[in-house]
Coordinates of N, CA and C and ligand atoms in Angstrom, one line a residue:
X15 N 31.5 -22.2 57.5 CA 31.0 -22.2 58.5 C 30.1 -23.5 58.7
X16 N 30.5 -24.1 60.2 CA 29.6 -25.4 60.3 C 28.3 -25.5 61.1
X17 N 27.6 -25.7 59.9 CA 26.2 -25.8 60.4 C 26.0 -27.2 61.0
X18 N 24.4 -27.5 61.4 CA 24.3 -28.9 61.7 C 23.0 -29.5 60.4
X19 N 22.9 -28.1 60.0 CA 21.9 -28.4 58.9 C 22.3 -27.7 57.6
X20 N 22.3 -28.1 56.5 CA 22.7 -27.8 55.5 C 21.7 -26.6 54.5
X21 N 22.3 -25.6 54.6 CA 21.6 -24.6 54.7 C 20.9 -24.6 52.9
X22 N 19.8 -23.3 53.1 CA 18.7 -23.5 51.9 C 18.5 -22.1 51.5
X23 N 19.0 -21.4 50.9 CA 19.1 -20.4 50.4 C 18.1 -20.5 48.8
X24 N 16.7 -19.9 49.0 CA 15.7 -19.7 47.9 C 15.6 -18.2 47.5
X25 N 15.6 -18.5 46.2 CA 15.3 -16.6 45.3 C 13.7 -16.7 44.8
X26 N 12.9 -15.8 45.6 CA 11.8 -15.8 45.0 C 11.6 -14.6 44.4
X27 N 11.2 -14.7 43.3 CA 11.8 -13.7 42.0 C 9.4 -12.8 41.9
X28 N 9.0 -13.8 42.4 CA 7.7 -13.3 42.8 C 7.1 -12.8 41.4
X29 N 6.4 -12.1 40.8 CA 5.9 -11.5 39.4 C 6.6 -10.3 38.6
X30 N 8.3 -11.0 39.0 CA 8.9 -10.4 37.9 C 9.7 -11.3 36.4
X31 N 10.2 -10.2 35.9 CA 11.0 -11.3 34.8 C 10.3 -12.1 33.5
X32 N 10.5 -11.6 32.4 CA 10.2 -12.0 31.7 C 10.9 -13.4 31.3
X33 N 10.4 -14.2 30.7 CA 10.9 -15.2 30.1 C 12.9 -15.6 29.3
X34 N 12.6 -14.1 28.3 CA 14.3 -14.0 28.0 C 14.6 -13.4 29.4
X35 N 14.4 -12.3 30.5 CA 14.7 -12.0 31.7 C 15.1 -13.0 32.3
X36 N 14.7 -14.1 32.6 CA 14.7 -15.7 33.5 C 15.6 -16.1 33.0
X37 N 15.7 -16.4 31.6 CA 17.1 -17.1 31.1 C 18.1 -16.0 30.9
X38 N 18.0 -15.2 31.1 CA 19.6 -13.9 31.1 C 20.1 -14.5 33.1
X39 N 19.5 -14.0 33.5 CA 19.5 -14.4 34.9 C 19.9 -16.0 35.9
X40 N 19.5 -16.5 34.8 CA 20.1 -18.1 35.2 C 21.0 -18.0 34.4
X41 N 21.7 -17.9 33.5 CA 23.0 -18.1 32.8 C 23.9 -17.7 34.1
X42 N 23.6 -16.2 34.8 CA 24.3 -15.1 35.5 C 25.2 -16.2 36.8
X43 N 23.7 -17.1 37.3 CA 24.0 -17.7 38.4 C 25.0 -19.2 38.0
X44 N 24.3 -19.2 36.9 CA 24.8 -20.8 36.7 C 26.6 -20.7 36.6
X45 N 26.8 -19.9 36.0 CA 28.1 -19.2 36.0 C 29.1 -19.2 37.2
X46 N 28.5 -18.0 38.1 CA 28.5 -17.5 39.3 C 29.0 -19.0 40.7
X47 N 27.9 -19.6 40.4 CA 27.5 -20.9 41.3 C 28.1 -22.4 40.8
X48 N 28.5 -22.4 40.0 CA 29.1 -23.7 39.7 C 29.5 -24.3 40.9
X49 N 30.2 -23.8 41.6 CA 31.6 -24.5 42.2 C 30.3 -24.5 44.0
X50 N 29.6 -24.0 44.0 CA 29.0 -23.8 45.6 C 28.3 -25.5 45.8
X51 N 28.3 -26.1 46.8 CA 28.2 -27.4 47.5 C 27.7 -27.1 48.5
X52 N 28.3 -26.3 49.6 CA 27.8 -25.9 50.6 C 26.5 -25.5 51.0
X53 N 25.5 -25.3 50.0 CA 24.3 -24.6 49.8 C 23.4 -25.4 49.2
X54 N 21.8 -25.6 49.6 CA 21.0 -26.4 48.4 C 20.6 -24.9 47.7
X55 N 20.8 -24.8 46.6 CA 20.3 -23.1 46.0 C 19.0 -23.1 45.5
X56 N 18.2 -22.7 44.8 CA 16.9 -22.7 44.9 C 16.5 -21.9 44.4
X57 N 15.6 -21.4 43.0 CA 15.1 -20.3 42.3 C 13.7 -20.4 41.6
X58 N 12.9 -19.7 42.6 CA 11.6 -19.7 42.1 C 11.2 -18.8 41.1
X59 N 11.3 -18.8 39.4 CA 10.7 -17.9 38.8 C 9.0 -17.9 38.8
X60 N 8.5 -17.3 37.9 CA 6.7 -17.0 37.6 C 6.7 -18.3 36.9
X61 N 5.5 -18.7 37.7 CA 5.2 -19.7 36.3 C 5.3 -19.5 34.9
X62 N 5.2 -18.8 34.2 CA 5.1 -18.6 33.0 C 6.9 -18.8 32.3
X63 N 8.0 -18.8 33.1 CA 9.0 -18.9 32.7 C 9.8 -20.5 33.3
X64 N 9.1 -21.2 34.2 CA 9.4 -22.4 34.4 C 9.6 -23.2 33.4
X65 N 9.3 -23.4 32.4 CA 9.1 -24.5 30.9 C 10.7 -24.2 30.7
X66 N 11.6 -23.2 30.3 CA 12.5 -22.8 29.7 C 13.0 -22.8 31.2
X67 N 12.9 -21.9 32.2 CA 14.1 -22.2 33.4 C 14.5 -23.6 33.5
X68 N 13.5 -24.5 33.5 CA 13.6 -25.9 34.0 C 14.6 -26.0 32.8
X69 N 14.7 -26.0 31.6 CA 15.8 -26.8 31.0 C 17.4 -26.1 31.1
X70 N 17.0 -24.7 31.2 CA 18.8 -24.4 31.5 C 19.4 -24.8 32.9
X71 N 18.6 -25.1 33.5 CA 19.4 -25.5 35.2 C 19.9 -27.1 35.2
X72 N 19.1 -27.9 34.1 CA 19.5 -29.2 33.9 C 20.8 -29.5 33.9
X73 N 21.6 -30.1 34.6 CA 22.7 -30.7 34.9 C 23.7 -29.0 35.8
X74 N 22.7 -28.5 36.7 CA 23.6 -27.5 37.7 C 23.4 -28.2 39.2
X75 N 24.1 -27.0 40.2 CA 23.5 -27.3 40.7 C 22.1 -26.2 42.0
X76 N 21.7 -25.9 40.9 CA 20.6 -25.1 40.9 C 18.8 -25.6 40.5
X77 N 18.2 -25.6 42.0 CA 16.9 -26.0 41.8 C 15.6 -25.3 41.5
X78 N 14.7 -25.8 41.5 CA 14.0 -26.0 41.1 C 12.6 -25.2 42.2
X79 N 11.7 -23.8 42.1 CA 10.7 -24.1 42.7 C 9.6 -23.3 42.5
X80 N 8.2 -23.3 43.0 CA 7.5 -22.7 42.5 C 7.0 -21.6 43.3
X81 N 6.1 -20.5 43.2 CA 5.7 -19.6 43.9 C 4.6 -20.2 44.4
X82 N 3.7 -21.1 44.2 CA 2.7 -21.4 44.9 C 1.9 -22.9 43.8
X83 N 1.4 -23.2 44.3 CA 0.1 -24.1 43.6 C -0.9 -24.4 44.7
X84 N -1.3 -25.3 43.7 CA -2.9 -25.9 44.3 C -3.1 -26.9 45.6
X85 N -3.9 -27.0 46.2 CA -5.0 -28.0 46.8 C -4.9 -28.9 46.4
X86 N -5.3 -28.8 44.8 CA -6.6 -29.6 44.1 C -5.7 -30.7 43.1
X87 N -5.6 -31.7 42.6 CA -5.0 -32.6 41.8 C -6.0 -32.0 40.6
X88 N -5.7 -32.1 39.3 CA -6.3 -31.9 38.1 C -7.2 -31.8 38.5
X89 N -8.5 -31.2 37.2 CA -9.8 -30.3 37.2 C -10.0 -29.6 36.9
X90 N -11.6 -29.1 36.8 CA -12.0 -28.0 37.0 C -11.8 -27.0 38.0
X91 N -10.5 -26.5 38.3 CA -10.0 -25.3 39.0 C -9.5 -24.2 38.0
X92 N -10.1 -23.7 37.4 CA -9.7 -22.4 36.5 C -9.1 -21.7 37.4
X93 N -7.7 -21.3 36.4 CA -6.7 -20.8 37.0 C -5.6 -21.3 38.1
X94 N -5.6 -22.0 38.2 CA -5.4 -22.9 39.2 C -3.9 -23.8 38.5
X95 N -2.7 -24.0 39.4 CA -1.7 -24.6 38.3 C -1.8 -26.2 39.9
X96 N -2.0 -27.3 39.5 CA -1.5 -28.7 39.8 C -0.4 -28.7 40.3
X97 N 0.1 -29.4 41.4 CA 1.3 -30.2 41.9 C 2.1 -30.7 40.9
X98 N 1.3 -31.6 40.4 CA 1.8 -32.9 38.6 C 1.9 -31.6 38.0
X99 N 1.4 -30.2 37.7 CA 2.3 -29.7 36.4 C 3.5 -28.8 36.6
X100 N 3.7 -28.8 38.2 CA 4.9 -28.7 38.2 C 6.2 -29.8 38.5
X101 N 5.6 -30.7 38.5 CA 6.6 -31.8 38.4 C 7.3 -31.9 36.7
X102 N 6.4 -32.2 35.9 CA 6.5 -31.8 35.0 C 7.4 -30.8 34.4
X103 N 7.6 -29.7 35.4 CA 9.0 -28.9 35.0 C 10.2 -29.2 35.9
X104 N 10.3 -30.2 36.4 CA 11.2 -31.1 37.1 C 11.6 -30.0 38.4
X105 N 10.3 -29.1 39.2 CA 10.5 -28.4 39.8 C 10.4 -29.7 41.3
X106 N 11.3 -29.1 42.5 CA 11.4 -30.0 43.8 C 11.2 -29.0 44.9
X107 N 10.5 -28.0 44.7 CA 10.2 -27.1 45.7 C 8.9 -26.3 45.7
X108 N 8.0 -25.9 46.5 CA 7.3 -24.9 46.2 C 6.9 -24.2 47.5
X109 N 7.1 -22.6 47.4 CA 6.7 -21.8 48.1 C 5.1 -22.0 48.6
X110 N 5.1 -21.7 50.3 CA 3.2 -22.0 50.6 C 3.3 -21.1 51.2
X111 N 2.2 -20.3 51.6 CA 1.5 -19.0 52.6 C 2.6 -18.1 52.3
X112 N 2.8 -17.7 51.0 CA 3.9 -16.1 51.5 C 2.4 -15.4 51.7
X113 N 3.6 -14.6 52.8 CA 2.3 -13.0 53.5 C 1.9 -12.5 52.6
X114 N 2.1 -12.3 51.0 CA 1.3 -11.1 50.2 C 0.2 -12.4 49.5
X115 N 0.4 -14.0 49.3 CA -0.7 -14.5 49.5 C -1.6 -14.3 50.5
X116 N -0.6 -14.3 51.5 CA -2.2 -14.4 52.9 C -2.6 -12.9 52.7
X117 N -1.9 -12.2 52.2 CA -2.7 -10.4 52.5 C -4.1 -10.7 51.2
X118 N -3.2 -11.0 50.2 CA -3.7 -10.3 49.0 C -4.7 -11.6 48.5
X119 N -4.8 -12.4 48.9 CA -5.2 -13.6 48.2 C -5.6 -14.4 49.4
X120 N -5.9 -13.8 50.3 CA -7.0 -14.1 52.1 C -6.5 -15.9 52.2
X121 N -5.5 -16.0 51.8 CA -4.9 -17.5 51.9 C -4.7 -17.9 54.0
X122 N -5.4 -19.1 54.3 CA -5.5 -19.1 55.5 C -4.8 -20.4 56.1
X123 N -4.0 -20.4 57.2 CA -3.5 -21.8 57.5 C -4.1 -23.1 57.1
X124 N -5.5 -22.9 57.0 CA -5.9 -24.7 56.9 C -5.8 -24.9 55.4
X125 N -5.7 -23.2 54.7 CA -5.7 -23.9 53.2 C -3.9 -24.0 52.5
X126 N -3.0 -23.6 53.8 CA -1.7 -23.9 53.2 C -1.5 -25.3 53.6
X127 N -1.8 -25.7 54.6 CA -1.7 -26.7 55.3 C -2.4 -27.9 53.8
X128 N -3.1 -27.6 53.5 CA -3.8 -28.2 52.1 C -3.0 -28.7 51.5
X129 N -2.4 -27.4 51.1 CA -1.5 -27.3 49.6 C -0.2 -28.0 50.2
X130 N 0.2 -27.8 51.6 CA 1.6 -28.6 51.5 C 1.3 -30.3 52.1
X131 N 0.4 -30.7 52.1 CA -0.1 -32.0 51.8 C 0.3 -32.4 50.4
X132 N -0.8 -31.1 49.6 CA -0.7 -32.1 48.6 C 0.8 -31.9 47.7
X133 N 1.2 -30.9 48.0 CA 2.6 -30.6 47.5 C 3.7 -31.9 47.9
X134 N 3.3 -32.7 49.1 CA 4.1 -34.2 49.5 C 3.4 -35.5 48.7
X135 N 2.2 -35.0 48.7 CA 2.0 -36.1 47.7 C 2.7 -36.1 45.8
X136 N 3.0 -34.8 46.0 CA 3.5 -34.6 44.5 C 5.2 -34.7 44.6
X137 N 5.3 -35.2 45.3 CA 7.2 -35.1 45.8 C 7.4 -33.7 45.8
X138 N 7.2 -33.0 46.3 CA 7.5 -31.3 45.9 C 6.9 -30.9 47.6
X139 N 9.0 -30.2 47.9 CA 9.0 -29.9 49.2 C 8.8 -28.4 49.6
X140 N 7.2 -28.4 50.0 CA 7.0 -27.2 50.3 C 8.0 -26.4 51.2
X141 N 7.8 -25.3 51.0 CA 8.6 -24.1 51.7 C 7.0 -22.9 52.3
X142 N 7.2 -23.2 53.6 CA 5.8 -23.1 54.4 C 6.4 -21.5 54.7
X143 N 5.3 -20.4 54.7 CA 6.1 -18.9 55.4 C 5.2 -18.9 56.6
X144 N 5.6 -18.0 57.5 CA 5.4 -17.6 58.5 C 5.6 -17.0 59.1
X145 N 5.4 -15.4 59.9 CA 5.4 -14.1 60.0 C 4.7 -13.3 60.5
X146 N 5.3 -12.5 61.5 CA 4.3 -11.3 62.0 C 4.3 -10.3 61.3
X147 N 2.9 -9.0 61.5 CA 3.0 -8.1 61.2 C 3.4 -6.7 62.2
X148 N 4.1 -5.7 61.9 CA 4.8 -5.1 62.4 C 3.5 -5.1 63.7
X149 N 2.3 -4.4 63.6 CA 1.3 -4.7 64.8 C 0.9 -5.8 66.0
X150 N 1.2 -6.4 64.9 CA 1.7 -7.9 65.6 C 2.8 -7.8 66.3
X151 N 4.0 -7.3 66.3 CA 5.1 -7.3 66.6 C 4.6 -6.3 68.0
X152 N 4.3 -5.1 67.7 CA 4.5 -4.2 68.4 C 3.4 -4.4 70.0
X153 N 2.0 -5.5 69.4 CA 1.5 -5.9 70.5 C 2.1 -6.9 71.3
X154 N 2.8 -7.3 71.0 CA 3.8 -8.2 72.0 C 3.0 -9.5 71.7
X155 N 3.0 -10.3 70.3 CA 2.1 -11.0 69.7 C 2.7 -11.9 69.0
X156 N 4.0 -11.7 69.1 CA 4.5 -12.5 68.0 C 4.5 -13.8 68.3
X157 N 5.0 -14.8 69.2 CA 4.7 -15.8 69.7 C 3.6 -16.7 69.5
X158 N 2.3 -15.4 70.1 CA 1.2 -16.3 69.5 C 1.0 -16.3 68.4
X159 N 1.0 -15.5 67.4 CA 1.3 -15.4 66.0 C 2.2 -16.7 65.7
X160 N 3.2 -17.3 65.4 CA 3.3 -18.2 65.1 C 3.3 -19.0 65.9
X161 N 3.0 -19.3 66.9 CA 2.1 -20.8 67.0 C 1.3 -20.9 66.3
X162 N 0.4 -19.7 66.1 CA -0.4 -20.6 65.5 C -0.7 -20.8 64.0
X163 N 0.2 -19.9 63.3 CA 0.3 -20.4 62.0 C 1.3 -21.9 62.0
X164 N 2.2 -21.9 62.5 CA 3.0 -22.9 62.5 C 2.0 -24.0 62.5
X165 N 1.1 -24.1 63.7 CA 0.6 -25.2 63.7 C -0.5 -25.3 62.6
X166 N -0.9 -24.7 62.3 CA -2.5 -24.5 61.6 C -1.9 -24.8 59.9
X167 N -0.8 -23.9 59.4 CA 0.2 -24.3 58.2 C 0.6 -25.7 58.3
X168 N 1.1 -26.3 59.7 CA 1.6 -27.8 59.1 C 0.7 -29.0 59.4
X169 N -0.1 -28.4 60.0 CA -1.6 -29.5 60.5 C -1.6 -30.8 59.1
X170 N -1.4 -31.9 59.7 CA -1.7 -33.4 58.6 C -0.1 -33.4 58.5
X171 N 1.2 -33.1 58.2 CA 1.9 -33.5 58.1 C 2.9 -34.6 58.9
X172 N 2.7 -35.5 58.3 CA 3.5 -36.8 58.7 C 5.0 -36.5 59.5
X173 N 5.7 -36.9 60.1 CA 6.9 -36.7 60.6 C 8.0 -36.4 59.5
X174 N 7.8 -38.1 58.6 CA 8.5 -38.0 57.5 C 8.5 -37.2 56.8
X175 N 7.4 -36.2 56.7 CA 6.8 -35.2 55.6 C 7.9 -33.9 56.3
X176 N 7.6 -34.1 57.3 CA 7.6 -32.5 57.7 C 9.1 -32.3 58.2
X177 N 10.1 -33.0 58.2 CA 11.3 -33.4 57.8 C 11.9 -32.9 56.5
X178 N 11.1 -32.8 55.4 CA 11.3 -32.8 54.0 C 10.3 -31.5 53.6
X179 N 10.1 -30.8 54.8 CA 9.9 -29.6 54.6 C 10.2 -28.5 55.5
X180 N 10.5 -27.7 54.7 CA 11.1 -26.0 55.1 C 10.3 -25.1 55.5
X181 N 10.2 -24.4 56.4 CA 9.7 -23.2 57.3 C 11.1 -21.7 56.9
X182 N 9.7 -21.0 56.4 CA 10.7 -19.7 56.3 C 10.1 -18.6 57.5
X183 N 10.9 -18.5 58.0 CA 10.5 -17.0 59.0 C 10.5 -15.9 58.2
X184 N 9.4 -15.1 58.1 CA 9.3 -13.7 57.3 C 8.7 -13.2 58.3
X185 N 9.0 -12.2 58.9 CA 8.1 -10.9 59.7 C 8.0 -9.9 58.2
X186 N 6.5 -9.7 58.4 CA 5.9 -8.6 57.2 C 6.3 -7.8 57.2
X187 N 6.6 -6.9 58.4 CA 7.3 -5.7 58.5 C 9.2 -5.7 57.5
X188 N 9.5 -6.8 57.5 CA 10.9 -6.7 56.8 C 10.5 -7.1 55.7
X189 N 9.8 -7.9 54.8 CA 9.8 -7.6 53.6 C 9.6 -6.2 52.8
X190 N 10.6 -6.5 51.9 CA 10.6 -5.4 50.8 C 10.3 -3.8 51.3
X191 N 10.7 -3.8 52.7 CA 11.1 -2.7 53.2 C 11.8 -2.6 53.6
X192 N 13.3 -2.5 53.2 CA 14.4 -2.7 53.4 C 15.1 -3.1 55.4
X193 N 13.8 -3.4 56.2 CA 14.3 -3.5 57.8 C 14.6 -5.1 57.5
X194 N 15.2 -5.3 58.2 CA 15.5 -6.5 58.3 C 15.5 -6.6 59.7
X195 N 15.3 -7.3 60.2 CA 15.3 -8.3 62.1 C 16.5 -8.2 62.2
X196 N 16.8 -8.2 63.7 CA 18.2 -7.9 63.9 C 18.6 -9.5 64.1
X197 N 19.8 -9.9 64.3 CA 20.0 -11.0 63.9 C 19.8 -12.0 65.3
X198 N 19.0 -10.8 66.5 CA 18.7 -11.5 68.2 C 17.2 -12.1 67.3
X199 N 16.5 -11.2 67.0 CA 15.3 -10.6 66.8 C 15.0 -12.2 65.5
X200 N 15.5 -13.0 64.6 CA 15.2 -13.6 64.1 C 15.8 -15.0 64.1
X201 N 17.0 -15.1 65.5 CA 17.1 -16.3 65.9 C 16.1 -16.3 67.7
X202 N 15.9 -15.5 68.1 CA 15.1 -16.1 68.9 C 13.2 -16.5 68.0
X203 N 13.0 -15.9 67.4 CA 12.0 -16.5 66.9 C 12.1 -17.7 65.6
X204 N 13.4 -17.7 65.7 CA 13.5 -19.5 64.8 C 14.1 -20.5 65.9
X205 N 13.9 -19.8 67.0 CA 14.4 -20.8 68.1 C 12.9 -21.2 68.4
X206 N 12.2 -20.1 68.4 CA 10.9 -20.4 69.1 C 9.9 -21.5 68.2
X207 N 10.2 -21.2 67.0 CA 9.6 -21.4 65.6 C 9.8 -23.5 66.2
X208 N 11.2 -23.8 66.4 CA 11.4 -24.9 66.5 C 11.5 -25.8 67.9
X209 N 11.3 -24.9 68.5 CA 10.1 -25.1 69.4 C 8.8 -26.1 69.4
X210 N 8.4 -24.9 68.7 CA 6.5 -25.7 68.2 C 6.8 -26.7 67.6
X211 N 8.1 -27.2 66.8 CA 8.0 -28.1 66.3 C 8.8 -29.9 66.9
X212 N 9.0 -29.4 67.8 CA 9.3 -30.1 68.8 C 7.6 -31.0 69.6
X213 N 7.1 -29.9 70.0 CA 5.8 -29.9 70.5 C 4.7 -30.8 69.5
X214 N 5.1 -30.6 68.1 CA 3.7 -30.8 67.5 C 4.3 -32.2 66.5
X215 N 5.9 -32.0 66.6 CA 6.1 -33.6 65.8 C 6.8 -34.1 66.7
X216 N 8.5 -34.3 66.9 CA 9.3 -34.3 68.5 C 10.8 -33.9 67.7
X217 N 11.6 -34.0 68.7 CA 13.4 -33.1 69.1 C 14.4 -33.5 67.9
X218 N 13.7 -35.1 67.4 CA 14.3 -34.9 66.2 C 14.1 -34.6 65.0
X219 N 12.3 -34.9 65.0 CA 11.8 -33.4 63.7 C 12.6 -32.3 63.3
X220 N 12.5 -31.8 65.3 CA 13.2 -30.6 64.8 C 13.8 -30.1 64.8
X221 N 15.0 -31.3 65.2 CA 16.3 -31.0 64.8 C 16.6 -30.9 63.4
X222 N 16.0 -31.6 63.0 CA 16.5 -31.6 61.5 C 15.9 -30.5 60.1
X223 N 14.2 -30.0 60.7 CA 13.8 -29.2 59.9 C 14.7 -27.5 59.6
X224 N 14.7 -27.3 58.4 CA 16.0 -26.3 58.2 C 14.5 -25.3 58.6
X225 N 15.2 -24.0 59.0 CA 14.1 -22.7 59.2 C 14.5 -21.5 58.1
X226 N 14.2 -21.1 57.0 CA 14.8 -20.0 56.7 C 14.6 -18.5 57.0
X227 N 15.3 -17.3 57.3 CA 15.2 -16.4 57.4 C 14.6 -15.8 56.0
X228 N 13.8 -14.9 55.7 CA 13.4 -13.6 54.9 C 12.7 -12.9 55.6
X229 N 13.4 -11.3 54.8 CA 13.4 -10.2 55.0 C 13.9 -9.3 54.5
X230 N 14.0 -8.4 53.5 CA 15.1 -7.8 53.4 C 16.0 -8.3 53.4
X231 N 16.6 -9.2 52.8 CA 18.7 -9.9 53.6 C 19.2 -9.5 52.3
X232 N 20.4 -8.8 52.4 CA 21.3 -8.0 51.8 C 22.4 -8.9 51.5
X233 N 23.5 -9.0 50.9 CA 24.8 -9.6 50.6 C 25.6 -8.7 52.3
X234 N 25.1 -8.0 52.1 CA 25.9 -6.7 53.7 C 25.9 -8.0 55.1
X235 N 24.5 -8.3 55.2 CA 24.2 -9.3 56.4 C 23.5 -10.6 56.4
X236 N 24.2 -11.0 55.0 CA 24.2 -12.9 55.0 C 25.0 -13.5 56.1
X237 N 26.2 -13.2 56.5 CA 26.8 -14.2 57.1 C 26.2 -13.5 58.4
X238 N 25.7 -12.5 58.9 CA 25.8 -12.4 60.7 C 24.4 -13.3 61.4
X239 N 23.7 -13.1 59.9 CA 22.1 -13.9 59.8 C 22.6 -15.3 59.9
X240 N 22.8 -16.1 59.2 CA 23.2 -17.7 59.1 C 24.6 -17.9 60.0
X241 N 25.1 -16.7 60.6 CA 25.4 -17.4 61.8 C 25.1 -17.7 63.2
X242 N 23.8 -17.5 63.4 CA 23.0 -17.8 64.3 C 22.1 -19.2 64.1
X243 N 22.8 -20.1 65.3 CA 22.5 -21.5 65.4 C 21.5 -22.2 65.0
X244 N 19.6 -21.3 64.5 CA 18.9 -21.8 64.2 C 18.5 -20.7 63.1
X245 N 19.2 -20.2 62.3 CA 18.6 -19.8 61.0 C 19.7 -20.9 60.1
X246 N 18.6 -21.4 59.3 CA 19.6 -22.6 58.6 C 19.7 -22.3 56.7
X247 N 19.5 -20.9 56.1 CA 19.3 -20.2 55.1 C 18.5 -19.0 54.9
X248 N 17.6 -18.7 53.7 CA 17.1 -17.5 53.3 C 16.6 -17.9 52.5
X249 N 15.2 -17.0 52.5 CA 14.1 -16.8 51.4 C 14.6 -15.2 51.0
X250 N 14.8 -15.1 49.7 CA 15.4 -13.8 49.2 C 14.5 -13.7 47.9
X251 N 13.8 -12.1 48.4 CA 13.2 -11.7 47.5 C 14.2 -10.7 46.5
X252 N 13.9 -9.0 46.6 CA 14.5 -8.4 45.7 C 16.0 -8.5 45.7
X253 N 16.4 -9.4 46.5 CA 18.3 -9.2 46.0 C 18.5 -10.5 44.9
X254 N 17.5 -11.6 45.4 CA 17.4 -12.2 44.3 C 17.2 -12.0 42.4
X255 N 16.7 -10.8 42.0 CA 16.8 -10.5 40.8 C 17.6 -10.1 40.0
X256 N 18.9 -10.1 40.5 CA 20.3 -9.6 40.7 C 21.1 -10.6 40.2
X257 N 21.4 -11.4 39.7 CA 22.6 -12.4 39.5 C 24.0 -11.7 40.5
X258 N 24.3 -10.7 40.4 CA 25.4 -10.6 41.5 C 25.2 -10.5 43.4
X259 N 23.8 -9.6 42.9 CA 23.4 -10.0 44.7 C 22.9 -10.7 44.9
X260 N 22.5 -12.1 44.4 CA 22.3 -13.1 44.8 C 23.2 -14.0 44.9
X261 N 24.4 -13.9 43.8 CA 25.7 -15.3 44.6 C 26.6 -14.6 45.3
X262 N 26.7 -13.1 45.6 CA 27.7 -12.8 46.8 C 26.7 -13.4 48.3
X263 N 25.3 -13.0 48.1 CA 24.3 -13.1 49.1 C 24.9 -15.0 49.7
X264 N 25.0 -15.2 48.7 CA 25.5 -17.1 49.0 C 26.5 -17.2 49.3
X265 N 27.5 -16.6 48.8 CA 28.4 -17.0 48.8 C 29.8 -16.1 50.1
X266 N 28.5 -14.9 50.7 CA 28.9 -14.7 51.8 C 28.4 -15.7 52.8
X267 N 27.2 -16.4 52.7 CA 26.6 -17.2 53.8 C 27.2 -18.5 54.0
X268 N 28.7 -18.6 53.3 CA 29.0 -19.6 53.3 C 30.8 -19.5 54.0
Ligands
PEP305 C1 10.2 -12.4 50.2 O1 9.4 -11.5 49.4 O2 10.1 -13.5 50.5 C2 11.2 -11.2 51.0 C3 12.2 -12.1 51.4 O3 11.5 -10.3 50.1 P1 12.9 -9.4 50.1 O4 13.8 -10.0 50.1 O5 12.5 -8.8 49.2 O6 12.4 -8.6 51.4

């Protein structure tokens, strides 16, 4: 598939996998994905597995990401993880503002923008998640919600930082529910997000930013989604927990 931007497909393992299970999964991914050059492949294990997984992916085409980080540097922040700590495990990416954190940890756009700035200060590429709830979609508020989240969560980033930031469009009603947005709904939302990036940054930046789709993606709908002009990859939850489904998803995307 000839895409304007290189695809980026990231697996969000959420609060799953022991260290031993993580290593078993990585073993399978390394074998199956060794020859893939067309896609930036990222896995985001839980913090507890980062150390071992970072060793396991050395010399592979699989990059490491974390699922969250603190907006602060080192210091008296009990239970938090600083960007510098993630760099110790060779993390290159960090998921920020996932809807589960927005919902359960009450993360605001303002906090997410601080985290995104802290990520860049540590040379980590943030994957910033945005997306509307079912009630918001049904109330015709999708664009309003996306506009607010994009503007708020990406505030304070320079143009150079924005180009190195990934946006993940994840309609909340599609996450873990088995309901995927139609390709038309995904494309429409992605094009809208890109239009916001033109206004907030400029045309050149907007053209270079990769926008992932997330929400119950599976091998069967990979190709159709990736064929949409503004869909530049996927953030994969459930289907990334199994080597076979994640690998087939990636192979079906190209
Ligand atoms: C996610 O949590 O980012 C996600 C997209 O999950 P799932 O693929 O399981 O819907």
